[in-house]
Tab-separated table of C-alpha atoms in Angstrom:
chain	number	residue	atom	x	y	z
B	1	MET	CA	-30.293	20.589	6.488
B	2	ILE	CA	-28.018	19.687	4.720
B	3	ILE	CA	-29.101	15.682	4.314
B	4	GLU	CA	-33.213	16.865	3.407
B	5	ASN	CA	-31.297	18.864	0.186
B	6	MET	CA	-28.889	16.045	-1.754
B	7	GLU	CA	-28.601	14.785	-5.064
B	8	ASP	CA	-28.159	11.691	-3.839
B	9	ILE	CA	-30.711	9.481	-1.276
B	10	ALA	CA	-30.397	8.576	2.389
B	11	HIS	CA	-31.429	6.118	3.976
B	12	VAL	CA	-31.376	4.355	7.337
B	13	TRP	CA	-33.339	0.659	7.880
B	14	LEU	CA	-33.783	-0.494	11.491
B	15	ILE	CA	-32.732	-3.776	11.873
B	16	SER	CA	-34.946	-4.688	14.446
B	17	GLU	CA	-37.805	-3.745	13.163
B	18	ASN	CA	-36.256	-4.686	9.410
B	19	ARG	CA	-38.328	-1.623	8.051
B	20	PHE	CA	-37.292	1.406	6.176
B	21	ILE	CA	-37.384	5.085	10.019
B	22	TYR	CA	-35.605	7.842	6.918
B	23	PHE	CA	-35.439	8.837	3.108
B	24	SER	CA	-33.936	11.590	2.037
B	25	PRO	CA	-36.414	13.388	-0.500
B	26	ALA	CA	-34.077	12.432	-3.211
B	27	ILE	CA	-36.141	8.816	-3.095
B	28	GLU	CA	-39.716	10.114	-5.314
B	29	ARG	CA	-37.290	12.306	-7.740
B	30	VAL	CA	-34.746	8.687	-8.427
B	31	HIS	CA	-37.402	5.851	-7.122
B	32	GLY	CA	-40.711	7.767	-8.740
B	33	PHE	CA	-41.931	6.842	-4.706
B	34	THR	CA	-42.888	9.449	-2.534
B	35	ARG	CA	-40.776	9.274	0.649
B	36	GLU	CA	-44.255	8.318	2.487
B	37	GLU	CA	-45.128	5.785	-0.622
B	38	ALA	CA	-40.890	5.024	0.675
B	39	LEU	CA	-40.571	3.834	4.469
B	40	GLY	CA	-43.483	1.517	4.124
B	41	LEU	CA	-41.506	-1.095	1.266
B	42	HIS	CA	-38.729	-3.638	1.784
B	43	TRP	CA	-35.846	-2.388	0.849
B	44	LYS	CA	-35.849	-5.121	-1.431
B	45	GLU	CA	-39.042	-3.692	-3.332
B	46	LEU	CA	-36.351	-1.597	-5.234
B	47	ILE	CA	-33.827	-3.923	-5.979
B	48	ALA	CA	-34.021	-5.093	-9.679
B	49	PRO	CA	-34.157	-9.971	-8.997
B	50	GLU	CA	-30.977	-9.279	-11.660
B	51	SER	CA	-29.141	-7.070	-8.918
B	52	MET	CA	-30.006	-9.538	-5.484
B	53	ALA	CA	-27.482	-11.705	-4.702
B	54	ASP	CA	-25.233	-9.392	-5.546
B	55	HIS	CA	-27.082	-6.552	-3.619
B	56	ILE	CA	-27.560	-8.973	-1.005
B	57	LYS	CA	-23.497	-10.108	-1.492
B	58	TYR	CA	-22.329	-7.125	-0.718
B	59	THR	CA	-24.719	-6.049	1.883
B	60	GLY	CA	-24.151	-9.635	4.086
B	61	ALA	CA	-19.981	-8.727	4.310
B	62	ARG	CA	-20.697	-5.244	5.215
B	63	TYR	CA	-22.365	-6.220	8.131
B	64	ILE	CA	-20.052	-9.039	9.167
B	65	GLN	CA	-17.649	-6.632	8.760
B	66	ALA	CA	-19.024	-4.598	11.771
B	67	ALA	CA	-20.460	-7.036	14.063
B	68	GLN	CA	-16.614	-8.003	14.057
B	69	ASN	CA	-15.587	-4.419	14.557
B	70	ASN	CA	-13.291	-4.721	11.541
B	71	PHE	CA	-14.091	-1.037	9.550
B	72	LEU	CA	-10.984	0.488	10.631
B	73	LYS	CA	-9.368	-2.403	8.865
B	74	LYS	CA	-8.192	-3.009	6.459
B	75	SER	CA	-11.233	-4.875	3.824
B	76	ILE	CA	-11.092	-6.713	0.174
B	77	LEU	CA	-15.094	-5.133	0.160
B	78	PRO	CA	-15.152	-2.923	-2.202
B	79	GLU	CA	-16.302	0.842	-0.888
B	80	TYR	CA	-19.206	1.227	-3.345
B	81	ASN	CA	-21.789	-1.282	-4.779
B	82	GLU	CA	-23.536	-1.344	-8.785
B	83	TYR	CA	-26.235	-2.888	-8.469
B	84	MET	CA	-29.679	-2.909	-11.124
B	85	GLY	CA	-32.797	-0.531	-8.742
B	86	LEU	CA	-36.349	-0.172	-9.366
B	87	ARG	CA	-38.269	3.186	-10.237
B	88	LYS	CA	-42.740	3.098	-9.020
B	89	ASP	CA	-42.978	2.168	-12.976
B	90	GLY	CA	-41.611	-0.371	-12.805
B	91	SER	CA	-38.510	0.859	-14.806
B	92	ARG	CA	-34.767	-0.558	-14.646
B	93	ILE	CA	-31.920	2.521	-13.110
B	94	TRP	CA	-27.774	1.984	-12.305
B	95	LEU	CA	-27.534	3.421	-8.487
B	96	GLU	CA	-24.032	2.782	-6.558
B	97	GLU	CA	-24.770	2.511	-2.795
B	98	ASN	CA	-22.242	2.389	0.008
B	99	ILE	CA	-23.477	1.285	2.994
B	100	PHE	CA	-22.280	0.914	6.409
B	101	TYR	CA	-23.742	-0.207	9.928
B	102	LEU	CA	-24.143	1.232	13.553
B	103	CYS	CA	-23.860	-1.044	16.155
B	104	GLY	CA	-24.950	-1.152	19.849
B	105	GLU	CA	-23.018	-1.470	22.868
B	106	ASN	CA	-23.333	-5.315	22.850
B	107	GLY	CA	-21.201	-4.332	19.273
B	108	LYS	CA	-23.956	-5.702	16.788
B	109	PRO	CA	-25.558	-3.638	14.541
B	110	THR	CA	-28.434	-1.089	14.676
B	111	HIS	CA	-29.731	0.601	11.289
B	112	SER	CA	-28.085	0.206	8.493
B	113	ILE	CA	-27.606	3.336	6.734
B	114	GLY	CA	-26.737	3.857	2.723
B	115	ILE	CA	-26.644	6.662	0.272
B	116	SER	CA	-27.089	5.771	-2.849
B	117	ARG	CA	-26.378	7.579	-6.807
B	118	ASP	CA	-28.021	7.467	-9.389
B	119	ILE	CA	-24.812	6.371	-12.097
B	120	SER	CA	-27.980	5.690	-14.787
B	121	SER	CA	-26.099	8.851	-17.255
B	122	ARG	CA	-22.660	7.315	-16.808
B	123	LYS	CA	-23.644	3.116	-17.648
B	124	GLN	CA	-25.333	4.605	-20.593
B	125	ALA	CA	-22.408	6.734	-22.000
B	126	ALA	CA	-19.248	4.303	-20.963
B	127	ALA	CA	-22.022	1.752	-22.800
B	128	GLN	CA	-21.847	4.398	-26.287
B	129	LEU	CA	-18.004	4.835	-25.253
B	130	GLU	CA	-17.402	0.588	-25.134
B	131	SER	CA	-19.714	0.347	-28.473
B	132	LYS	CA	-17.670	3.096	-30.939
B	133	TYR	CA	-14.789	0.893	-28.587
B	134	THR	CA	-15.532	-2.698	-30.703
B	135	HIS	CA	-17.080	-1.169	-33.897
B	136	MET	CA	-13.976	0.926	-34.068
B	137	GLN	CA	-11.563	-2.363	-33.198
B	138	ASP	CA	-13.591	-4.291	-36.477
B	139	MET	CA	-13.143	-1.879	-38.454
B	140	VAL	CA	-9.388	-2.364	-37.563
B	141	ARG	CA	-9.212	-5.796	-37.633
B	142	GLU	CA	-11.240	-5.635	-41.583
B	143	GLN	CA	-8.698	-3.207	-42.661
B	144	SER	CA	-5.713	-4.579	-41.124
B	145	GLY	CA	-7.071	-8.420	-43.601
B	146	GLN	CA	-7.090	-5.745	-46.045
B	147	LEU	CA	-3.424	-4.658	-45.767
B	148	SER	CA	-2.308	-7.764	-45.759
B	149	GLU	CA	-4.227	-9.004	-48.044
B	150	LEU	CA	-2.050	-6.302	-50.763
B	151	SER	CA	0.875	-6.942	-49.063
B	152	THR	CA	0.784	-10.104	-50.138
B	153	THR	CA	-0.213	-9.106	-53.393
B	154	VAL	CA	2.635	-6.530	-54.485
B	155	LYS	CA	5.631	-9.643	-52.200
B	156	VAL	CA	4.359	-11.455	-55.005
B	157	LEU	CA	4.141	-8.779	-57.576
B	158	LEU	CA	8.056	-8.484	-56.818
B	159	GLU	CA	8.571	-11.579	-57.038
B	160	GLN	CA	7.360	-11.692	-60.818
B	161	GLN	CA	9.207	-8.817	-62.065
B	162	GLU	CA	12.280	-11.038	-61.874
B	163	SER	CA	11.521	-13.583	-63.797
B	164	PHE	CA	9.827	-11.200	-67.023
B	165	LYS	CA	12.314	-8.556	-66.009
B	166	LYS	CA	12.467	-6.372	-69.721
B	167	SER	CA	9.647	-7.773	-71.733
B	168	TYR	CA	6.727	-7.812	-68.540
B	169	ARG	CA	8.336	-4.349	-66.890
B	170	LYS	CA	5.462	-2.463	-69.351
B	171	ASP	CA	3.009	-5.176	-68.940
B	172	LEU	CA	3.781	-5.203	-64.137
B	173	GLY	CA	3.193	-1.180	-64.581
B	174	SER	CA	0.050	-0.431	-66.420
B	175	PHE	CA	-1.597	-3.431	-63.792
B	176	ILE	CA	0.493	-1.674	-61.620
B	177	ALA	CA	-1.861	1.311	-61.965
B	178	GLY	CA	-4.764	0.144	-63.612
B	179	MET	CA	-5.858	-2.311	-60.423
B	180	VAL	CA	-3.269	-1.801	-58.007
B	181	MET	CA	-3.198	1.303	-57.214
B	182	PRO	CA	-6.605	2.237	-57.090
B	183	PHE	CA	-7.519	0.125	-54.592
B	184	VAL	CA	-4.564	1.890	-52.867
B	185	GLU	CA	-5.741	4.832	-53.199
B	186	LYS	CA	-9.116	3.366	-52.252
B	187	LEU	CA	-8.004	1.692	-49.001
B	188	LYS	CA	-5.925	5.746	-48.002
B	189	GLN	CA	-9.314	7.399	-48.493
B	190	SER	CA	-11.217	4.835	-45.704
B	191	GLY	CA	-9.973	6.473	-42.440
B	192	LEU	CA	-7.042	4.467	-41.644
B	193	ASN	CA	-5.227	5.413	-38.708
B	194	LYS	CA	-2.091	7.496	-38.714
B	195	HIS	CA	0.013	4.352	-38.377
B	196	GLN	CA	-2.074	2.165	-41.799
B	197	LEU	CA	-1.779	4.979	-43.472
B	198	SER	CA	2.380	5.405	-43.657
B	199	MET	CA	2.108	1.510	-43.941
B	200	ILE	CA	-0.109	1.817	-47.522
B	201	GLU	CA	1.814	5.384	-48.208
B	202	ARG	CA	5.502	2.819	-47.630
B	203	ILE	CA	2.944	0.480	-50.114
B	204	GLU	CA	2.605	3.159	-52.772
B	205	PHE	CA	5.702	4.593	-52.663
B	206	SER	CA	7.666	0.629	-53.359
B	207	LEU	CA	4.644	0.664	-55.957
B	208	ASN	CA	5.821	3.410	-57.361
B	209	ASP	CA	9.337	2.940	-57.784
B	210	ALA	CA	9.162	-0.357	-58.563
B	211	VAL	CA	9.403	0.066	-62.298
B	212	THR	CA	11.549	3.361	-61.959
B	213	PRO	CA	14.939	3.178	-63.344
B	214	ILE	CA	16.791	3.888	-60.139
B	215	ALA	CA	15.365	1.547	-58.936
B	216	ARG	CA	16.861	-1.478	-61.652
B	217	LYS	CA	20.005	0.417	-61.284
B	218	LEU	CA	20.164	0.200	-56.910
B	219	THR	CA	19.400	-3.530	-57.133
B	220	SER	CA	21.861	-4.725	-60.554
B	221	GLY	CA	25.052	-5.197	-59.913
B	222	VAL	CA	27.661	-7.401	-57.634
B	223	SER	CA	27.531	-4.424	-54.902
B	224	ALA	CA	23.429	-4.957	-55.417
B	225	LEU	CA	21.399	-2.910	-52.624
B	226	SER	CA	18.826	-5.516	-50.538
B	227	PRO	CA	14.787	-4.624	-50.399
B	228	THR	CA	15.710	-2.448	-47.018
B	229	ALA	CA	18.156	-0.479	-48.719
B	230	LEU	CA	16.887	-0.238	-51.767
B	231	GLN	CA	13.598	1.884	-49.867
B	232	VAL	CA	15.857	3.667	-47.734
B	233	ALA	CA	17.039	5.080	-50.317
B	234	MET	CA	13.296	5.855	-52.249
B	235	PHE	CA	12.759	7.605	-48.990
B	236	ILE	CA	16.628	10.148	-49.966
B	237	LYS	CA	15.879	10.727	-53.211
B	238	GLU	CA	12.259	12.277	-51.920
B	239	GLY	CA	14.447	14.118	-49.471
B	240	LYS	CA	13.240	12.527	-46.430
B	241	SER	CA	15.142	12.918	-43.037
B	242	THR	CA	16.874	9.998	-40.985
B	243	LYS	CA	13.905	10.779	-38.504
B	244	GLU	CA	10.902	10.171	-40.798
B	245	ILE	CA	12.474	7.466	-42.151
B	246	ALA	CA	12.291	5.512	-39.266
B	247	GLU	CA	9.627	5.937	-38.116
B	248	ILE	CA	7.832	5.377	-41.474
B	249	MET	CA	9.723	1.925	-42.293
B	250	ASN	CA	9.738	1.041	-37.970
B	251	LEU	CA	13.767	1.030	-38.511
B	252	SER	CA	16.587	2.570	-35.461
B	253	PRO	CA	17.991	5.843	-36.227
B	254	LYS	CA	21.338	3.967	-36.663
B	255	THR	CA	20.246	0.945	-39.031
B	256	VAL	CA	18.835	4.162	-41.854
B	257	GLU	CA	22.356	5.269	-40.669
B	258	PHE	CA	24.196	2.248	-41.619
B	259	HIS	CA	21.689	1.773	-45.198
B	260	ARG	CA	22.576	4.881	-45.853
B	261	GLU	CA	26.232	3.665	-45.947
B	262	LYS	CA	25.536	0.678	-47.320
B	263	ILE	CA	24.425	3.732	-50.195
B	264	ARG	CA	26.530	5.550	-49.994
B	265	GLU	CA	29.835	2.850	-50.450
B	266	LYS	CA	27.682	1.556	-53.326
B	267	PHE	CA	28.290	4.973	-55.822
B	268	GLY	CA	31.982	5.353	-54.509
B	269	ILE	CA	31.631	8.566	-52.383
B	270	LYS	CA	31.934	7.063	-49.145
B	271	ASN	CA	33.419	9.149	-45.935
B	272	GLN	CA	32.785	12.267	-48.714
B	273	LYS	CA	31.040	14.986	-48.992
B	274	ALA	CA	28.952	14.876	-51.641
B	275	ASN	CA	25.072	14.640	-51.761
B	276	LEU	CA	23.575	11.220	-51.486
B	277	ARG	CA	19.720	12.745	-52.945
B	278	SER	CA	21.872	14.921	-55.621
B	279	ILE	CA	23.243	12.025	-57.220
B	280	LEU	CA	19.599	9.760	-56.329
B	281	ASN	CA	17.823	12.637	-58.405
B	282	SER	CA	20.305	12.223	-61.406
B	283	MET	CA	20.021	9.339	-62.100
B	284	GLU	CA	16.479	9.136	-63.149
């Protein structure tokens, strides 16, 4: 018989006598009881106390469903029930069970038939994945906090450089190179995801260019560029395409093209074929 060779446990419970009348051979592999031993057990002896209430609720609901002949109707009951089972040595195993009832001529259930599957390995794998996911979330929160702290520091530094201008520019450059850049480099090597790494590279790029001659030229005068346009200009200078700049800065390509036009207007080459990257590089 196929049922005798199944990996899952098949069992039949005789309701009128309140006892098992059949177990497939898999009972010994899963629960540790021989078939003869298992036939002498009450079903409650195979279920861990912590799962008892839920299991009774599930089987009771299936019984009522059978008595009302509702198995062919839409039901809110789950097809399978997961519960913690007991082995002969007292250890726990996770099982997935499907129970249905056979009814007599009077319409009342006479037998319950169940198929149980050992899902302990699946549960353990799921628990390990959940643990790893939680650990990754903790790392992301920690790194996000570091990024936020770094971004705040950078904002303060960039605001200060306007007030200190010439006398402070060299000191600012030294501070960024000696104090901030090592921290940035450390973050880049700390297992950031792709999005976080792009953010760090954006911050690093902005810091490197904050004290260069081109940055000072583009942010001075009546037609000074906005901070966003300045960043676009720096990426153009490095040879980045509109698509690449849009992805790095989290902008739409249309917005990047708008800033490109503003930069060309700054240099008086709007509607001309002059190479913007070449002009930006010539300003060093």
